[in-house]
PDB file of C-alpha atoms in Angstrom:
ATOM      1  CA  MET A   1     112.218 129.856  96.769  1.00 38.00           C
ATOM      2  CA  ASP A   2     112.363 126.974  99.176  1.00 44.00           C
ATOM      3  CA  GLN A   3     115.834 125.079  99.093  1.00 53.00           C
ATOM      4  CA  ALA A   4     115.493 121.607  97.624  1.00 53.00           C
ATOM      5  CA  THR A   5     117.712 119.147  99.391  1.00 87.00           C
ATOM      6  CA  LEU A   6     116.497 115.871  98.515  1.00 97.00           C
ATOM      7  CA  PRO A   7     117.340 114.877  94.670  1.00 97.00           C
ATOM      8  CA  SER A   8     114.447 114.523  92.518  1.00 97.00           C
ATOM      9  CA  GLU A   9     114.624 110.699  92.169  1.00 98.00           C
ATOM     10  CA  THR A  10     113.125 110.428  95.467  1.00 99.00           C
ATOM     11  CA  GLU A  11     109.991 108.759  95.622  1.00 98.00           C
ATOM     12  CA  ILE A  12     107.332 107.173  97.775  1.00 99.00           C
ATOM     13  CA  GLY A  13     107.652 103.523  98.412  1.00 99.00           C
ATOM     14  CA  ARG A  14     105.361 101.246 100.260  1.00 99.00           C
ATOM     15  CA  VAL A  15     102.420 102.115 102.493  1.00 99.00           C
ATOM     16  CA  ALA A  16     101.336  99.905 105.417  1.00 99.00           C
ATOM     17  CA  LEU A  17      98.101 100.091 107.159  1.00 99.00           C
ATOM     18  CA  THR A  18      96.926  98.395 110.310  1.00 99.00           C
ATOM     19  CA  VAL A  19      93.324  97.207 110.018  1.00 98.00           C
ATOM     20  CA  ALA A  20      91.074  95.145 112.262  1.00 97.00           C
ATOM     21  CA  ASP A  21      89.404  93.053 109.739  1.00 97.00           C
ATOM     22  CA  LEU A  22      91.612  91.750 106.736  1.00 98.00           C
ATOM     23  CA  PRO A  23      89.359  90.135 104.269  1.00 98.00           C
ATOM     24  CA  PRO A  24      87.046  92.892 103.387  1.00 98.00           C
ATOM     25  CA  THR A  25      90.068  95.404 103.249  1.00 99.00           C
ATOM     26  CA  VAL A  26      91.847  93.089 100.865  1.00 99.00           C
ATOM     27  CA  ASP A  27      88.893  92.420  98.607  1.00 99.00           C
ATOM     28  CA  PHE A  28      88.866  96.173  98.403  1.00 99.00           C
ATOM     29  CA  TYR A  29      92.120  96.942  97.324  1.00 99.00           C
ATOM     30  CA  ARG A  30      92.054  93.984  94.966  1.00 99.00           C
ATOM     31  CA  ASP A  31      88.596  94.485  93.291  1.00 99.00           C
ATOM     32  CA  VAL A  32      88.303  98.169  93.699  1.00 99.00           C
ATOM     33  CA  VAL A  33      91.487  99.775  93.684  1.00 99.00           C
ATOM     34  CA  GLY A  34      92.889  97.117  91.250  1.00 99.00           C
ATOM     35  CA  LEU A  35      95.907  95.936  93.013  1.00 99.00           C
ATOM     36  CA  GLN A  36      97.123  92.312  92.858  1.00 99.00           C
ATOM     37  CA  VAL A  37      97.675  90.059  95.972  1.00 99.00           C
ATOM     38  CA  LEU A  38     101.503  89.117  95.989  1.00 99.00           C
ATOM     39  CA  ASP A  39     101.529  87.486  99.302  1.00 99.00           C
ATOM     40  CA  SER A  40      99.157  86.542 102.003  1.00 98.00           C
ATOM     41  CA  ASP A  41      98.480  84.762 105.237  1.00 97.00           C
ATOM     42  CA  ASP A  42      96.067  85.113 108.441  1.00 96.00           C
ATOM     43  CA  ASP A  43      97.554  88.317 109.403  1.00 98.00           C
ATOM     44  CA  ARG A  44      99.325  90.013 106.794  1.00 99.00           C
ATOM     45  CA  THR A  45      98.466  90.647 103.118  1.00 99.00           C
ATOM     46  CA  ILE A  46     101.069  92.236 100.407  1.00 99.00           C
ATOM     47  CA  LEU A  47      99.551  93.903  97.388  1.00 99.00           C
ATOM     48  CA  GLY A  48     101.160  95.716  94.491  1.00 99.00           C
ATOM     49  CA  ALA A  49     100.964  96.363  90.803  1.00 99.00           C
ATOM     50  CA  GLY A  50     103.174  94.581  87.924  1.00 97.00           C
ATOM     51  CA  GLY A  51     104.866  92.578  90.667  1.00 97.00           C
ATOM     52  CA  GLN A  52     106.026  95.519  92.825  1.00 98.00           C
ATOM     53  CA  GLU A  53     105.048  95.819  96.306  1.00 99.00           C
ATOM     54  CA  LEU A  54     102.904  98.961  97.238  1.00 99.00           C
ATOM     55  CA  LEU A  55     100.597  98.119 100.233  1.00 99.00           C
ATOM     56  CA  ILE A  56     100.824  96.164 103.276  1.00 99.00           C
ATOM     57  CA  LEU A  57      97.952  95.111 105.218  1.00 99.00           C
ATOM     58  CA  ASN A  58      98.440  94.097 108.891  1.00 99.00           C
ATOM     59  CA  ARG A  59      95.806  92.593 110.790  1.00 98.00           C
ATOM     60  CA  ARG A  60      95.742  93.813 114.348  1.00 98.00           C
ATOM     61  CA  PRO A  61      91.967  93.148 115.756  1.00 96.00           C
ATOM     62  CA  ASP A  62      93.095  94.518 119.279  1.00 96.00           C
ATOM     63  CA  ALA A  63      94.328  97.725 117.798  1.00 96.00           C
ATOM     64  CA  PRO A  64      92.226 100.757 119.194  1.00 96.00           C
ATOM     65  CA  ALA A  65      90.425 102.732 116.495  1.00 94.00           C
ATOM     66  CA  ARG A  66      92.161 105.768 115.687  1.00 93.00           C
ATOM     67  CA  GLY A  67      89.481 108.161 116.931  1.00 90.00           C
ATOM     68  CA  SER A  68      88.394 111.522 115.810  1.00 94.00           C
ATOM     69  CA  ALA A  69      91.483 113.475 117.422  1.00 96.00           C
ATOM     70  CA  GLY A  70      93.997 111.131 116.100  1.00 96.00           C
ATOM     71  CA  THR A  71      96.569 112.394 113.428  1.00 98.00           C
ATOM     72  CA  GLY A  72      97.645 109.955 110.616  1.00 98.00           C
ATOM     73  CA  LEU A  73      96.541 109.331 107.056  1.00 98.00           C
ATOM     74  CA  TYR A  74      94.407 111.757 105.152  1.00 98.00           C
ATOM     75  CA  HIS A  75      94.678 109.415 101.989  1.00 99.00           C
ATOM     76  CA  VAL A  76      97.225 107.165 100.049  1.00 99.00           C
ATOM     77  CA  ALA A  77      97.404 108.103  96.426  1.00 99.00           C
ATOM     78  CA  PHE A  78      97.817 105.510  94.099  1.00 99.00           C
ATOM     79  CA  ARG A  79      99.238 106.928  90.572  1.00 99.00           C
ATOM     80  CA  VAL A  80      98.236 105.395  87.426  1.00 99.00           C
ATOM     81  CA  PRO A  81     100.041 105.851  84.040  1.00 98.00           C
ATOM     82  CA  SER A  82      97.451 106.946  81.870  1.00 99.00           C
ATOM     83  CA  ARG A  83      93.942 108.308  81.492  1.00 99.00           C
ATOM     84  CA  ALA A  84      92.597 104.562  80.322  1.00 99.00           C
ATOM     85  CA  ALA A  85      93.913 103.167  83.573  1.00 99.00           C
ATOM     86  CA  LEU A  86      92.014 106.053  85.631  1.00 99.00           C
ATOM     87  CA  GLY A  87      88.891 105.193  83.617  1.00 99.00           C
ATOM     88  CA  ASP A  88      89.232 101.546  84.378  1.00 99.00           C
ATOM     89  CA  ALA A  89      89.448 102.421  88.106  1.00 99.00           C
ATOM     90  CA  LEU A  90      86.384 104.584  87.953  1.00 99.00           C
ATOM     91  CA  LYS A  91      84.634 101.801  86.283  1.00 99.00           C
ATOM     92  CA  ARG A  92      85.554  99.378  89.128  1.00 99.00           C
ATOM     93  CA  ILE A  93      84.442 102.029  91.736  1.00 99.00           C
ATOM     94  CA  GLU A  94      81.126 102.735  90.038  1.00 98.00           C
ATOM     95  CA  SER A  95      80.407  98.778  89.560  1.00 98.00           C
ATOM     96  CA  GLU A  96      81.608  97.702  93.042  1.00 97.00           C
ATOM     97  CA  TRP A  97      82.064 100.849  95.660  1.00 99.00           C
ATOM     98  CA  THR A  98      81.215 104.349  96.185  1.00 98.00           C
ATOM     99  CA  LEU A  99      83.196 107.508  94.589  1.00 99.00           C
ATOM    100  CA  SER A 100      83.265 110.186  97.284  1.00 98.00           C
ATOM    101  CA  GLY A 101      84.974 112.777  95.104  1.00 98.00           C
ATOM    102  CA  ALA A 102      86.501 113.682  91.750  1.00 99.00           C
ATOM    103  CA  SER A 103      88.800 116.545  90.991  1.00 99.00           C
ATOM    104  CA  ASP A 104      90.782 118.251  88.323  1.00 98.00           C
ATOM    105  CA  HIS A 105      93.788 119.676  90.176  1.00 98.00           C
ATOM    106  CA  GLY A 106      95.447 121.192  87.190  1.00 96.00           C
ATOM    107  CA  VAL A 107      98.416 119.018  87.445  1.00 98.00           C
ATOM    108  CA  SER A 108      96.382 115.907  87.897  1.00 98.00           C
ATOM    109  CA  GLU A 109      92.987 114.089  87.571  1.00 99.00           C
ATOM    110  CA  ALA A 110      91.966 112.291  90.831  1.00 99.00           C
ATOM    111  CA  LEU A 111      89.386 109.845  92.117  1.00 99.00           C
ATOM    112  CA  TYR A 112      88.661 109.904  95.906  1.00 99.00           C
ATOM    113  CA  LEU A 113      87.104 107.151  97.966  1.00 99.00           C
ATOM    114  CA  SER A 114      87.376 105.232 101.374  1.00 99.00           C
ATOM    115  CA  ASP A 115      88.429 101.723 102.276  1.00 99.00           C
ATOM    116  CA  PRO A 116      86.187  99.503 104.564  1.00 98.00           C
ATOM    117  CA  ALA A 117      88.387 100.692 107.383  1.00 96.00           C
ATOM    118  CA  GLY A 118      87.690 104.097 106.535  1.00 97.00           C
ATOM    119  CA  ASN A 119      91.314 105.102 105.356  1.00 98.00           C
ATOM    120  CA  GLY A 120      91.053 107.569 102.513  1.00 99.00           C
ATOM    121  CA  VAL A 121      92.111 106.690  98.907  1.00 99.00           C
ATOM    122  CA  GLU A 122      93.127 108.512  95.948  1.00 99.00           C
ATOM    123  CA  ILE A 123      93.681 107.231  92.465  1.00 99.00           C
ATOM    124  CA  TYR A 124      95.050 109.918  90.072  1.00 99.00           C
ATOM    125  CA  ARG A 125      96.857 110.448  86.841  1.00 99.00           C
ATOM    126  CA  ASP A 126      99.165 113.224  86.413  1.00 98.00           C
ATOM    127  CA  PHE A 127      99.071 115.769  83.672  1.00 97.00           C
ATOM    128  CA  PRO A 128     102.163 116.183  81.329  1.00 96.00           C
ATOM    129  CA  ARG A 129     104.571 118.355  83.310  1.00 91.00           C
ATOM    130  CA  ALA A 130     105.145 121.140  80.625  1.00 87.00           C
ATOM    131  CA  PRO A 131     101.804 122.992  81.310  1.00 87.00           C
ATOM    132  CA  TRP A 132     102.203 123.042  85.084  1.00 94.00           C
ATOM    133  CA  GLN A 133     101.980 126.534  86.214  1.00 92.00           C
ATOM    134  CA  GLU A 134     104.721 127.915  88.609  1.00 91.00           C
ATOM    135  CA  THR A 135     104.408 130.973  91.073  1.00 91.00           C
ATOM    136  CA  PRO A 136     107.535 133.401  91.039  1.00 89.00           C
ATOM    137  CA  SER A 137     108.343 131.908  94.325  1.00 87.00           C
ATOM    138  CA  GLY A 138     108.881 128.450  92.892  1.00 85.00           C
ATOM    139  CA  HIS A 139     105.547 126.814  94.200  1.00 95.00           C
ATOM    140  CA  VAL A 140     103.368 124.999  91.741  1.00 97.00           C
ATOM    141  CA  GLU A 141      99.642 125.862  91.087  1.00 95.00           C
ATOM    142  CA  MET A 142      97.114 123.537  92.007  1.00 96.00           C
ATOM    143  CA  VAL A 143      93.417 124.061  91.847  1.00 95.00           C
ATOM    144  CA  THR A 144      90.382 121.972  92.785  1.00 96.00           C
ATOM    145  CA  GLU A 145      87.755 122.141  89.909  1.00 98.00           C
ATOM    146  CA  PRO A 146      85.204 119.290  89.247  1.00 98.00           C
ATOM    147  CA  LEU A 147      86.373 116.350  87.065  1.00 98.00           C
ATOM    148  CA  ASP A 148      84.545 115.461  83.939  1.00 98.00           C
ATOM    149  CA  THR A 149      84.063 111.781  85.078  1.00 98.00           C
ATOM    150  CA  GLN A 150      82.149 111.224  81.876  1.00 98.00           C
ATOM    151  CA  SER A 151      84.888 111.645  79.917  1.00 98.00           C
ATOM    152  CA  VAL A 152      87.549 109.763  82.117  1.00 99.00           C
ATOM    153  CA  ALA A 153      84.855 106.569  82.000  1.00 98.00           C
ATOM    154  CA  ALA A 154      84.879 106.753  78.225  1.00 99.00           C
ATOM    155  CA  ALA A 155      88.722 106.245  78.234  1.00 99.00           C
ATOM    156  CA  ALA A 156      88.212 102.933  79.858  1.00 99.00           C
ATOM    157  CA  THR A 157      89.155  99.705  78.438  1.00 98.00           C
ATOM    158  CA  GLY A 158      87.857  97.254  80.789  1.00 98.00           C
ATOM    159  CA  GLU A 159      91.077  96.325  82.523  1.00 98.00           C
ATOM    160  CA  GLN A 160      90.394  94.977  86.098  1.00 98.00           C
ATOM    161  CA  SER A 161      93.924  95.735  87.292  1.00 98.00           C
ATOM    162  CA  MET A 162      96.333  98.542  87.889  1.00 98.00           C
ATOM    163  CA  PRO A 163      98.688  98.441  85.199  1.00 98.00           C
ATOM    164  CA  ALA A 164     102.391  97.678  85.835  1.00 97.00           C
ATOM    165  CA  ARG A 165     103.650 101.209  86.047  1.00 96.00           C
ATOM    166  CA  SER A 166     101.411 102.225  88.540  1.00 99.00           C
ATOM    167  CA  ASP A 167     102.778 103.238  92.046  1.00 99.00           C
ATOM    168  CA  ILE A 168     102.226 105.409  95.052  1.00 99.00           C
ATOM    169  CA  GLY A 169     102.620 108.788  93.881  1.00 99.00           C
ATOM    170  CA  HIS A 170     102.203 110.630  97.245  1.00 99.00           C
ATOM    171  CA  VAL A 171     100.975 110.496 100.888  1.00 99.00           C
ATOM    172  CA  HIS A 172      98.478 112.729 102.498  1.00 99.00           C
ATOM    173  CA  LEU A 173      98.737 113.175 106.108  1.00 99.00           C
ATOM    174  CA  GLU A 174      96.354 114.667 108.854  1.00 98.00           C
ATOM    175  CA  VAL A 175      98.584 116.395 111.246  1.00 98.00           C
ATOM    176  CA  SER A 176      98.131 118.389 114.641  1.00 98.00           C
ATOM    177  CA  SER A 177     100.161 121.623 112.997  1.00 98.00           C
ATOM    178  CA  VAL A 178     101.071 122.786 109.489  1.00 98.00           C
ATOM    179  CA  GLU A 179     104.184 124.317 111.199  1.00 98.00           C
ATOM    180  CA  THR A 180     105.241 120.920 112.966  1.00 97.00           C
ATOM    181  CA  ALA A 181     104.955 119.103 109.566  1.00 98.00           C
ATOM    182  CA  ARG A 182     106.943 121.688 107.534  1.00 98.00           C
ATOM    183  CA  SER A 183     109.621 121.653 110.371  1.00 98.00           C
ATOM    184  CA  PHE A 184     109.935 117.911 110.014  1.00 98.00           C
ATOM    185  CA  TYR A 185     109.275 117.158 106.269  1.00 99.00           C
ATOM    186  CA  ALA A 186     110.931 120.372 104.902  1.00 98.00           C
ATOM    187  CA  ASN A 187     113.592 121.575 107.305  1.00 97.00           C
ATOM    188  CA  ALA A 188     114.791 118.065 108.502  1.00 97.00           C
ATOM    189  CA  LEU A 189     113.813 115.562 105.937  1.00 98.00           C
ATOM    190  CA  GLY A 190     114.611 117.907 103.071  1.00 98.00           C
ATOM    191  CA  LEU A 191     111.600 118.129 101.060  1.00 98.00           C
ATOM    192  CA  ARG A 192     110.825 121.283  99.173  1.00 96.00           C
ATOM    193  CA  VAL A 193     107.687 123.069  99.888  1.00 97.00           C
ATOM    194  CA  ARG A 194     105.399 123.154  96.625  1.00 97.00           C
ATOM    195  CA  ALA A 195     102.122 124.835  97.950  1.00 97.00           C
ATOM    196  CA  ALA A 196     100.799 126.217 101.109  1.00 96.00           C
ATOM    197  CA  TYR A 197      97.309 127.337 101.659  1.00 89.00           C
ATOM    198  CA  ASP A 198      93.979 126.830 103.492  1.00 89.00           C
ATOM    199  CA  GLY A 199      95.551 125.003 106.504  1.00 97.00           C
ATOM    200  CA  ALA A 200      97.780 122.542 104.364  1.00 98.00           C
ATOM    201  CA  VAL A 201     101.142 122.274 102.921  1.00 98.00           C
ATOM    202  CA  PHE A 202     102.326 120.105 100.264  1.00 98.00           C
ATOM    203  CA  LEU A 203     106.062 119.134  99.901  1.00 98.00           C
ATOM    204  CA  ALA A 204     108.055 117.199  97.105  1.00 98.00           C
ATOM    205  CA  ALA A 205     111.665 116.351  96.063  1.00 97.00           C
ATOM    206  CA  GLY A 206     112.630 117.870  92.816  1.00 94.00           C
ATOM    207  CA  ASP A 207     109.929 119.679  90.814  1.00 94.00           C
ATOM    208  CA  TYR A 208     106.932 117.185  91.497  1.00 97.00           C
ATOM    209  CA  HIS A 209     103.501 118.715  92.735  1.00 98.00           C
ATOM    210  CA  HIS A 210     103.715 116.808  95.840  1.00 98.00           C
ATOM    211  CA  HIS A 211     105.137 113.662  97.567  1.00 99.00           C
ATOM    212  CA  ILE A 212     103.793 114.517 100.922  1.00 99.00           C
ATOM    213  CA  GLY A 213     100.684 116.513 101.869  1.00 99.00           C
ATOM    214  CA  ALA A 214      99.784 117.481 105.474  1.00 99.00           C
ATOM    215  CA  ASN A 215      96.469 119.162 106.664  1.00 98.00           C
ATOM    216  CA  VAL A 216      94.771 120.241 109.750  1.00 98.00           C
ATOM    217  CA  TRP A 217      91.296 120.549 108.240  1.00 98.00           C
ATOM    218  CA  GLN A 218      89.684 118.393 111.022  1.00 96.00           C
ATOM    219  CA  GLY A 219      91.668 119.877 113.844  1.00 96.00           C
ATOM    220  CA  ARG A 220      93.235 116.571 115.047  1.00 96.00           C
ATOM    221  CA  SER A 221      95.588 116.797 117.894  1.00 93.00           C
ATOM    222  CA  ARG A 222      96.526 113.551 119.412  1.00 95.00           C
ATOM    223  CA  PRO A 223      99.765 111.659 118.415  1.00 94.00           C
ATOM    224  CA  HIS A 224      99.221 108.912 115.706  1.00 92.00           C
ATOM    225  CA  ALA A 225      98.387 105.175 117.215  1.00 90.00           C
ATOM    226  CA  GLY A 226      96.171 102.325 116.766  1.00 94.00           C
ATOM    227  CA  GLN A 227      94.321 101.526 113.358  1.00 97.00           C
ATOM    228  CA  GLY A 228      95.003 103.363 110.182  1.00 98.00           C
ATOM    229  CA  LEU A 229      98.493 104.177 108.891  1.00 98.00           C
ATOM    230  CA  ALA A 230     101.367 101.842 110.276  1.00 98.00           C
ATOM    231  CA  TRP A 231     104.021 103.252 108.313  1.00 99.00           C
ATOM    232  CA  PHE A 232     105.112 104.735 104.871  1.00 99.00           C
ATOM    233  CA  GLU A 233     108.277 104.650 102.967  1.00 99.00           C
ATOM    234  CA  ILE A 234     110.448 107.041 101.081  1.00 99.00           C
ATOM    235  CA  ARG A 235     113.202 105.626  98.815  1.00 99.00           C
ATOM    236  CA  PHE A 236     116.382 107.382  98.049  1.00 98.00           C
ATOM    237  CA  PRO A 237     118.546 107.233  94.880  1.00 98.00           C
ATOM    238  CA  ASP A 238     121.391 106.235  96.541  1.00 98.00           C
ATOM    239  CA  GLU A 239     123.187 105.488  99.733  1.00 98.00           C
ATOM    240  CA  ALA A 240     124.890 109.102 100.001  1.00 97.00           C
ATOM    241  CA  THR A 241     121.399 110.502 100.008  1.00 97.00           C
ATOM    242  CA  LEU A 242     120.292 108.130 102.745  1.00 98.00           C
ATOM    243  CA  ALA A 243     123.489 108.945 104.795  1.00 97.00           C
ATOM    244  CA  ALA A 244     122.906 112.775 104.365  1.00 96.00           C
ATOM    245  CA  THR A 245     119.363 112.640 105.581  1.00 97.00           C
ATOM    246  CA  ARG A 246     120.261 110.730 108.676  1.00 97.00           C
ATOM    247  CA  LYS A 247     122.788 113.281 109.576  1.00 96.00           C
ATOM    248  CA  ARG A 248     120.405 116.120 108.974  1.00 96.00           C
ATOM    249  CA  LEU A 249     117.332 114.469 110.768  1.00 97.00           C
ATOM    250  CA  ARG A 250     119.781 114.006 113.938  1.00 97.00           C
ATOM    251  CA  GLN A 251     121.192 117.356 113.920  1.00 96.00           C
ATOM    252  CA  SER A 252     117.512 118.637 113.871  1.00 97.00           C
ATOM    253  CA  GLY A 253     116.765 116.464 117.353  1.00 98.00           C
ATOM    254  CA  TYR A 254     114.833 113.512 115.664  1.00 98.00           C
ATOM    255  CA  ALA A 255     115.634 110.010 116.995  1.00 98.00           C
ATOM    256  CA  VAL A 256     116.629 107.789 113.911  1.00 99.00           C
ATOM    257  CA  SER A 257     116.903 103.998 114.240  1.00 98.00           C
ATOM    258  CA  GLU A 258     119.018 101.933 112.026  1.00 97.00           C
ATOM    259  CA  THR A 259     117.479  98.909 110.335  1.00 96.00           C
ATOM    260  CA  ASP A 260     118.570  96.212 108.017  1.00 96.00           C
ATOM    261  CA  THR A 261     117.274  98.121 104.971  1.00 96.00           C
ATOM    262  CA  GLY A 262     117.607 101.643 106.019  1.00 98.00           C
ATOM    263  CA  LEU A 263     116.496 103.925 108.685  1.00 99.00           C
ATOM    264  CA  THR A 264     113.457 104.547 110.649  1.00 99.00           C
ATOM    265  CA  VAL A 265     112.193 107.948 112.263  1.00 99.00           C
ATOM    266  CA  ARG A 266     108.851 109.570 113.506  1.00 98.00           C
ATOM    267  CA  ASP A 267     107.803 112.720 112.549  1.00 98.00           C
ATOM    268  CA  GLY A 268     106.051 115.511 115.104  1.00 97.00           C
ATOM    269  CA  ASP A 269     102.885 113.535 115.364  1.00 97.00           C
ATOM    270  CA  ASP A 270     104.662 109.993 115.845  1.00 97.00           C
ATOM    271  CA  ILE A 271     103.843 108.971 112.319  1.00 98.00           C
ATOM    272  CA  GLU A 272     106.476 106.489 111.451  1.00 98.00           C
ATOM    273  CA  LEU A 273     108.700 106.952 108.146  1.00 99.00           C
ATOM    274  CA  ARG A 274     110.994 104.096 106.788  1.00 99.00           C
ATOM    275  CA  LEU A 275     113.769 105.682 104.660  1.00 99.00           C
ATOM    276  CA  ARG A 276     115.862 103.319 102.206  1.00 98.00           C
ATOM    277  CA  ALA A 277     118.074 103.637  99.254  1.00 98.00           C
TER     278      ALA A 277
END
C-alpha cells in the first residue's frame, strides 16, 4: 500500500486560469457551470459558490497559446453535493452549451465539457463512500461506463447556480511523464496513489478517489506556459502540515518560495502549486 503522508482533511482550493478574452469565459462559468461572480474588473474575475472563491480568471491577451505539446490542465473538476445539482448542471449545459462526455466512474457521476478557451471542465457528484471498491493494494477501483443522463436530468430542480456546498474536488493534469508526476505528487508532496493505469496516475489525501489526476494520453512534452492553467491551490488543515510539506519538498530538491499566505512550488512540468493552511 502507498504510504499516506498528507492528512485526509487536505483539499483542493482555488484554481486560476489565464485567458486571452475574459467576457465569454466569465459568461460560460457563470451561465453554464453555475458559478457566481464575486469580484470583477477589466483584467480579473473571481467566481465561486456560496461566497467561497473557487475560480480566478486572469486576462492576458498577450499570453501565447498553450500549444499541442504543452503540459498543463486536462480539466478542473467542480464537485456538487447532490444528484439534483448535477441534473441542474446538465440542464444548463444542454440549454447553453455542448456536452462532450458523461460517465459513471463507480465512485462518481461526471459531466464533461470545455470552456470557450478550450480548458477542460468536469462537473461531478460523488457516490456515498461505503460502496467504493478497494483493491488489496489499497487502490480504489474506478471505471468509465456510460452515464444515464436521462435519469440525471430527471433529478434537476431548475436551479441556475451551483449550491453553496459545491467546491473543486480535483484537478486533472496533462503531464510529460507519469513517473515525473508520481515523483512529485506522491514522493515529495505526500499524496497517496489511489489508481494507476492506461498512462495515468490518480492521487489523493486520505481515502478519497483522487485530488490530483495526471495523464500522458496526448503525448505532451513541453513545460507548461502561456494560456490555460496559471496555478492551483492545495489547502492543508494546519500549519504543522504546511511546515512538514515544505521540509519534504526541499529535501526532494524542489524550490519552495515563501509567500504571505503560504508556499509556492512548481512540479516537474513547471505547473505552479500554491500551498496554504
